[in-house]
Short mmCIF file of C-alpha atoms and ligand atoms in Angstrom, two decimals:
data_model
loop_
_atom_site.label_atom_id
_atom_site.label_comp_id
_atom_site.label_asym_id
_atom_site.label_seq_id
_atom_site.Cartn_x
_atom_site.Cartn_y
_atom_site.Cartn_z
CA MET C 25 -10.88 10.56 -33.24
CA PRO C 26 -14.11 8.76 -32.39
CA TYR C 27 -14.93 7.15 -29.61
CA THR C 28 -14.47 3.57 -30.22
CA GLU C 29 -13.15 0.09 -28.47
CA GLU C 30 -10.46 -0.27 -31.12
CA ASN C 31 -9.29 3.81 -30.97
CA ASN C 32 -8.89 3.63 -27.18
CA GLN C 33 -6.88 0.29 -27.21
CA LYS C 34 -5.00 2.54 -29.67
CA TYR C 35 -4.90 5.67 -27.73
CA GLN C 36 -3.30 3.29 -24.43
CA GLU C 37 -0.76 1.27 -26.32
CA ASP C 38 0.45 4.97 -27.85
CA LEU C 39 0.39 6.29 -24.35
CA LYS C 40 2.76 3.25 -23.14
CA LYS C 41 5.16 4.07 -25.95
CA LYS C 42 5.23 7.64 -25.43
CA ILE C 43 5.86 6.46 -21.38
CA ALA C 44 8.93 4.30 -22.43
CA GLN C 45 10.42 6.98 -24.25
CA LEU C 46 10.16 9.74 -22.09
CA LYS C 47 11.24 7.69 -19.22
CA LYS C 48 14.40 6.50 -21.17
CA GLU C 49 14.99 10.01 -21.86
CA LYS C 50 14.22 11.34 -18.50
CA ASN C 51 16.25 8.41 -16.56
CA ALA C 52 13.25 7.85 -14.71
CA VAL C 53 12.27 4.71 -13.01
CA ILE C 54 8.46 3.63 -12.51
CA LEU C 55 7.45 2.13 -9.07
CA VAL C 56 3.65 0.72 -8.99
CA HIS C 57 1.80 -0.28 -6.13
CA ASN C 58 -0.33 -3.26 -6.42
CA TYR C 59 -3.59 -1.55 -6.31
CA GLN C 60 -3.14 0.73 -9.12
CA ARG C 61 -5.37 0.37 -12.38
CA PRO C 62 -4.06 -2.80 -14.96
CA GLU C 63 -2.64 -0.75 -17.42
CA VAL C 64 -0.56 1.02 -15.04
CA GLN C 65 0.82 -2.43 -13.53
CA ASP C 66 1.69 -3.52 -17.13
CA ILE C 67 4.01 -0.09 -17.41
CA ALA C 68 5.73 -0.88 -13.80
CA ASP C 69 9.49 -1.58 -13.59
CA ILE C 70 8.89 -2.44 -10.04
CA GLN C 71 5.91 -3.22 -8.55
CA GLY C 72 4.76 -4.67 -5.39
CA ASP C 73 3.37 -3.27 -1.78
CA SER C 74 4.69 -0.35 0.25
CA LEU C 75 7.89 -2.53 1.82
CA ALA C 76 8.95 -3.84 -1.90
CA LEU C 77 8.59 -0.28 -3.14
CA ALA C 78 10.41 1.25 0.06
CA THR C 79 13.03 -1.45 -0.47
CA ALA C 80 13.39 -0.75 -4.14
CA ALA C 81 13.51 3.23 -3.94
CA VAL C 82 16.52 2.60 -1.68
CA LYS C 83 18.44 0.61 -4.52
CA VAL C 84 17.32 2.47 -7.69
CA GLU C 85 19.90 4.06 -9.85
CA ALA C 86 17.54 6.54 -11.91
CA LYS C 87 17.47 10.19 -11.62
CA ILE C 88 13.62 10.25 -11.20
CA ILE C 89 11.55 8.16 -9.23
CA VAL C 90 7.81 8.12 -10.71
CA LEU C 91 5.64 6.77 -7.67
CA CYS C 92 2.40 5.31 -8.90
CA GLY C 93 0.25 5.04 -5.76
CA VAL C 94 -0.47 7.43 -3.27
CA HIS C 95 0.81 10.53 -1.74
CA PHE C 96 2.54 8.63 1.55
CA MET C 97 4.44 5.99 -0.67
CA ALA C 98 5.98 8.92 -2.91
CA GLU C 99 6.97 10.41 0.68
CA ILE C 100 8.64 7.41 1.51
CA ALA C 101 10.68 7.21 -1.90
CA LYS C 102 11.72 10.55 -1.38
CA ILE C 103 12.53 10.45 2.39
CA LEU C 104 15.00 7.70 1.23
CA ASN C 105 16.36 9.36 -1.63
CA PRO C 106 16.55 12.87 -0.90
CA GLN C 107 18.69 13.80 -4.02
CA LYS C 108 16.60 12.13 -6.45
CA GLN C 109 13.55 13.55 -8.11
CA VAL C 110 10.22 11.93 -6.92
CA LEU C 111 6.97 12.52 -8.51
CA LEU C 112 3.44 11.31 -7.65
CA PRO C 113 1.66 11.76 -11.23
CA VAL C 114 -1.83 12.75 -9.41
CA LYS C 115 -1.26 15.49 -6.77
CA GLU C 116 -4.82 14.64 -5.07
CA ALA C 117 -3.79 10.73 -4.59
CA GLY C 118 -3.84 10.91 -1.11
CA CYS C 119 -4.51 8.52 1.66
CA PRO C 120 -7.73 9.02 3.91
CA ALA C 121 -6.34 6.84 7.01
CA SER C 122 -2.82 8.67 6.91
CA ASP C 123 -4.78 12.05 7.52
CA MET C 124 -6.43 10.52 10.83
CA ILE C 125 -3.76 11.56 13.01
CA THR C 126 -2.22 14.68 12.76
CA ALA C 127 1.17 15.74 14.49
CA LYS C 128 -0.50 17.26 17.23
CA GLU C 129 -2.55 14.37 18.40
CA LEU C 130 0.38 12.18 18.15
CA GLU C 131 2.37 14.35 20.27
CA ALA C 132 -0.34 14.33 23.19
CA LYS C 133 -0.98 10.98 22.80
CA ARG C 134 2.62 10.27 23.43
CA LYS C 135 2.78 12.65 26.34
CA GLU C 136 -0.12 10.62 27.78
CA ILE C 137 1.90 7.26 28.08
CA PRO C 138 5.47 8.27 27.76
CA ASP C 139 6.59 4.78 28.42
CA ALA C 140 5.25 3.65 25.16
CA ALA C 141 7.21 3.01 21.98
CA CYS C 142 5.69 4.18 19.16
CA VAL C 143 4.91 2.02 15.92
CA CYS C 144 3.54 3.65 12.89
CA TYR C 145 1.82 2.00 9.98
CA VAL C 146 3.68 2.82 6.46
CA ASN C 147 -0.22 4.32 6.07
CA SER C 148 1.04 7.45 7.45
CA SER C 149 2.75 10.91 6.77
CA ALA C 150 6.63 12.09 7.02
CA VAL C 151 5.42 13.95 9.99
CA THR C 152 3.62 10.73 11.86
CA LYS C 153 6.73 8.79 10.97
CA ALA C 154 9.14 11.36 12.11
CA GLY C 155 7.28 11.33 15.48
CA SER C 156 7.10 7.67 15.80
CA ASP C 157 9.86 5.04 16.77
CA VAL C 158 9.60 2.82 14.25
CA CYS C 159 7.40 2.33 11.26
CA CYS C 160 6.07 -1.21 9.82
CA THR C 161 3.89 -2.33 7.07
CA SER C 162 1.20 -4.87 6.90
CA ALA C 163 4.01 -7.40 5.55
CA ASN C 164 5.89 -7.06 8.94
CA ALA C 165 3.69 -5.12 11.42
CA ILE C 166 4.07 -8.22 13.78
CA LYS C 167 7.62 -9.02 13.42
CA VAL C 168 8.29 -4.96 14.09
CA VAL C 169 6.19 -4.92 17.47
CA ARG C 170 7.93 -8.54 18.77
CA SER C 171 11.29 -7.24 18.06
CA ILE C 172 10.82 -3.93 20.42
CA PRO C 173 11.86 -3.94 23.88
CA GLU C 174 9.03 -2.06 25.50
CA LYS C 175 6.38 -3.64 26.53
CA LYS C 176 3.87 -0.95 25.77
CA ILE C 177 3.23 -0.08 22.12
CA LEU C 178 1.24 3.21 20.55
CA PHE C 179 -0.05 1.90 17.52
CA VAL C 180 -0.81 4.58 15.16
CA PRO C 181 -2.79 5.43 12.94
CA ASP C 182 -4.67 1.98 11.71
CA LYS C 183 -7.20 0.91 14.67
CA ASN C 184 -7.61 -2.59 12.50
CA LEU C 185 -4.16 -3.16 11.89
CA GLY C 186 -3.26 -2.47 15.53
CA LEU C 187 -5.69 -4.95 16.74
CA TYR C 188 -4.92 -7.49 14.51
CA VAL C 189 -1.04 -7.17 15.69
CA LYS C 190 -2.49 -7.17 19.54
CA SER C 191 -4.34 -10.24 18.88
CA GLN C 192 -0.93 -11.98 17.64
CA VAL C 193 1.59 -10.60 19.72
CA LYS C 194 -0.11 -11.12 23.51
CA ASP C 195 2.74 -10.56 25.66
CA LYS C 196 2.57 -6.54 24.65
CA GLN C 197 0.06 -3.77 25.60
CA VAL C 198 -0.66 -2.43 22.00
CA ILE C 199 -2.65 0.62 22.14
CA THR C 200 -4.60 1.66 19.28
CA TRP C 201 -5.47 4.98 17.43
CA ARG C 202 -8.87 5.84 16.04
CA GLY C 203 -7.50 5.74 12.24
CA VAL C 204 -9.04 3.09 9.39
CA CYS C 205 -8.94 2.60 6.00
CA PRO C 206 -12.32 3.80 4.30
CA THR C 207 -11.98 1.01 1.40
CA HIS C 208 -11.25 -1.96 3.74
CA VAL C 209 -13.76 -1.12 6.50
CA ARG C 210 -16.57 -1.22 3.57
CA VAL C 211 -16.85 -4.81 3.66
CA SER C 212 -18.87 -6.39 6.57
CA GLN C 213 -18.63 -10.00 7.66
CA GLU C 214 -22.22 -10.55 6.30
CA GLU C 215 -21.02 -9.87 2.58
CA ILE C 216 -18.13 -12.45 3.24
CA ILE C 217 -20.74 -15.05 4.48
CA GLU C 218 -22.75 -14.38 1.27
CA ALA C 219 -19.58 -14.56 -1.10
CA LYS C 220 -18.46 -18.00 0.75
CA LYS C 221 -22.18 -19.23 -0.01
CA LYS C 222 -22.04 -17.66 -3.64
CA TYR C 223 -18.65 -19.10 -4.55
CA PRO C 224 -18.37 -22.55 -2.86
CA GLY C 225 -14.97 -23.98 -2.47
CA ALA C 226 -13.36 -20.48 -2.64
CA GLU C 227 -10.94 -19.92 0.15
CA PHE C 228 -11.46 -16.45 1.53
CA ILE C 229 -8.03 -14.21 2.40
CA ALA C 230 -8.02 -10.82 4.12
CA HIS C 231 -6.00 -7.86 4.47
CA PRO C 232 -5.54 -6.72 8.04
CA GLU C 233 -6.95 -3.27 7.69
CA CYS C 234 -10.05 -4.90 7.64
CA GLU C 235 -12.27 -5.19 10.43
CA GLN C 236 -12.09 -8.01 13.40
CA LYS C 237 -15.39 -9.56 12.49
CA VAL C 238 -14.28 -9.95 8.65
CA LEU C 239 -11.05 -11.28 9.90
CA LYS C 240 -12.23 -14.02 11.85
CA GLU C 241 -13.92 -15.37 8.45
CA ALA C 242 -10.42 -15.69 6.85
CA ALA C 243 -8.12 -18.57 5.63
CA PHE C 244 -4.97 -16.26 5.58
CA ILE C 245 -4.48 -12.75 6.93
CA GLY C 246 -1.60 -10.57 5.48
CA GLY C 247 -0.78 -7.72 3.28
CA THR C 248 -0.72 -7.58 -0.70
CA GLY C 249 2.67 -9.32 -0.84
CA GLY C 250 2.05 -12.24 1.56
CA MET C 251 -1.45 -12.40 -0.52
CA LEU C 252 0.42 -12.94 -3.66
CA LYS C 253 2.94 -15.69 -1.76
CA TYR C 254 0.08 -17.43 -0.33
CA VAL C 255 -1.68 -17.88 -3.21
CA LYS C 256 0.76 -18.92 -5.44
CA SER C 257 1.81 -21.74 -3.18
CA SER C 258 -1.67 -22.95 -2.32
CA LYS C 259 -3.22 -26.07 -4.05
CA THR C 260 -6.68 -24.07 -3.54
CA LYS C 261 -7.91 -22.95 -7.05
CA LYS C 262 -10.33 -20.43 -6.02
CA PHE C 263 -10.16 -17.17 -3.64
CA ILE C 264 -12.41 -14.47 -2.31
CA ILE C 265 -10.06 -11.33 -2.02
CA GLY C 266 -10.49 -9.22 0.79
CA THR C 267 -8.64 -6.20 -0.54
CA GLU C 268 -8.73 -3.52 -3.11
CA GLN C 269 -9.44 -4.86 -6.36
CA GLY C 270 -6.51 -4.00 -8.14
CA LEU C 271 -4.29 -6.68 -6.53
CA ILE C 272 -7.03 -9.80 -8.48
CA TYR C 273 -5.08 -7.96 -12.04
CA ARG C 274 -1.98 -8.92 -10.59
CA LEU C 275 -3.24 -12.49 -9.16
CA LYS C 276 -4.75 -13.46 -12.27
CA LYS C 277 -1.70 -13.01 -14.72
CA GLU C 278 0.73 -14.52 -12.00
CA ASN C 279 -1.95 -17.53 -11.40
CA PRO C 280 -3.70 -18.09 -14.52
CA ASP C 281 -5.19 -21.40 -13.47
CA LYS C 282 -6.81 -20.02 -10.29
CA GLU C 283 -9.94 -18.19 -9.78
CA PHE C 284 -10.17 -14.69 -8.09
CA TYR C 285 -13.91 -13.01 -7.09
CA SER C 286 -14.07 -9.79 -5.01
CA PRO C 287 -16.77 -9.71 -1.73
CA GLY C 288 -18.50 -7.05 -3.70
CA SER C 289 -18.37 -4.38 -6.36
CA HIS C 290 -17.10 -1.54 -3.83
CA PHE C 291 -13.65 -2.79 -2.95
CA ILE C 292 -12.09 0.09 -4.39
CA CYS C 293 -9.50 2.67 -3.29
CA ALA C 294 -10.60 6.01 -5.52
CA ASP C 295 -7.32 7.42 -4.45
CA MET C 296 -5.35 4.30 -5.98
CA LYS C 297 -7.48 4.83 -9.16
CA LEU C 298 -6.83 8.07 -10.04
CA THR C 299 -3.42 7.58 -11.76
CA THR C 300 -4.12 6.48 -15.38
CA LEU C 301 -1.23 6.48 -18.15
CA GLY C 302 -1.94 9.62 -19.12
CA TRP C 303 -1.19 11.34 -16.26
CA VAL C 304 2.06 9.49 -16.04
CA ALA C 305 2.79 10.82 -19.57
CA HIS C 306 2.26 14.14 -18.46
CA CYS C 307 4.34 13.56 -15.19
CA LEU C 308 7.00 12.33 -16.96
CA GLU C 309 6.95 15.38 -19.69
CA LEU C 310 6.61 18.09 -17.32
CA GLY C 311 8.33 16.85 -14.31
CA VAL C 312 4.84 17.13 -11.90
CA TYR C 313 4.24 16.88 -8.80
CA GLU C 314 7.17 16.82 -7.50
CA ILE C 315 7.47 15.71 -3.90
CA GLU C 316 9.01 17.58 -0.81
CA VAL C 317 9.66 16.48 2.70
CA ALA C 318 11.29 19.38 4.97
CA GLU C 319 14.63 17.95 6.05
CA ASP C 320 14.38 18.12 10.01
CA ILE C 321 11.05 15.74 9.13
CA ARG C 322 12.78 13.66 6.27
CA VAL C 323 15.75 12.98 9.10
CA LYS C 324 13.38 11.97 11.98
CA ALA C 325 11.30 9.99 9.50
CA LYS C 326 14.00 7.83 7.66
CA LYS C 327 14.74 6.56 11.51
CA SER C 328 11.74 5.04 11.76
CA LEU C 329 11.68 3.69 8.10
CA ASP C 330 15.57 2.62 8.64
CA ARG C 331 14.95 1.03 11.83
CA MET C 332 11.78 -1.03 10.30
CA LEU C 333 14.27 -2.21 7.28
CA GLU C 334 16.91 -3.38 9.72
CA ILE C 335 14.39 -5.12 11.45
CA THR C 336 13.04 -6.73 8.49
CA TYR C 337 16.09 -7.63 6.66
CA GLY C 338 18.47 -7.84 9.54
CA LYS C 339 20.88 -5.41 8.27
O1 CIZ G 406 1.67 -2.09 2.29
C1 CIZ G 406 0.97 -1.67 1.61
O2 CIZ G 406 1.40 -1.30 0.72
C2 CIZ G 406 -0.37 -1.39 1.71
C3 CIZ G 406 -0.79 -0.10 1.85
C4 CIZ G 406 -1.16 -2.47 1.50
C5 CIZ G 406 -0.45 -3.57 0.93
O3 CIZ G 406 -0.75 -4.88 1.59
O4 CIZ G 406 0.27 -3.81 0.07
#
């Protein structure tokens, strides 16, 4: 079949039908993160940020969970659902920020400050979650840190989210690690100032993984779930979106009367974009790539996640 726009469209539609059929046959559910490609967002049974996906993962009844996102998200689904098969369509879809702390480094840092509680951002490996006291997402980081009795908090691995939390929770001593999200730190304050000039009247909203200087320019700071709620309830019609571009597809879908701009052409997470419809079909067909978490690590990591869910939902 020669490549034409029309043939490509048909190919994508055929893949969507194939995925729907395989999903039924295998009793699978598809969880999709807000940063995924538009066509992958379109096949979601449940779409959201890590918190929404983790919450959904606890409730799903299907036998197989397909997690369209990156490795740590699929790991969370497995940690919360050990009896289910959890599949990540692309084995290599990782999160560089989550790899910026090792188990050894965390252990050594904790020994250095034994009186500190350790809060780990959800963008972390199962091992980091297991070595922490409680987990958090960008949606609940402030609430989690406030709720902890300890005055001293070691926040890992994302430095920028940690610094943002520190600026909001004044009565705690927040010690940050050196990890960063390579996608969010790529955007500069100068680019935001330029974008504001280019799109007059547009409000800049930012993800807390951005640098402090960038956050200073923002009218609202929050995770993708928070941004979706903020835009929906705002009277403003134009927004510059300070996070991975995948969110713009959902923002536009849910707010067709509003306009969205990315502050640069480089606000793209290469790992998030690895997942395609072809890989999702492949994953369902062959039952790959299955996520495994060693039981001792899983049990400890689950404690960190359960504590976060308790703090967030009060259960
Ligand atoms: O919490 C998440 O899912 C991440 C990594 C970003 C966001 O805000 O959705």
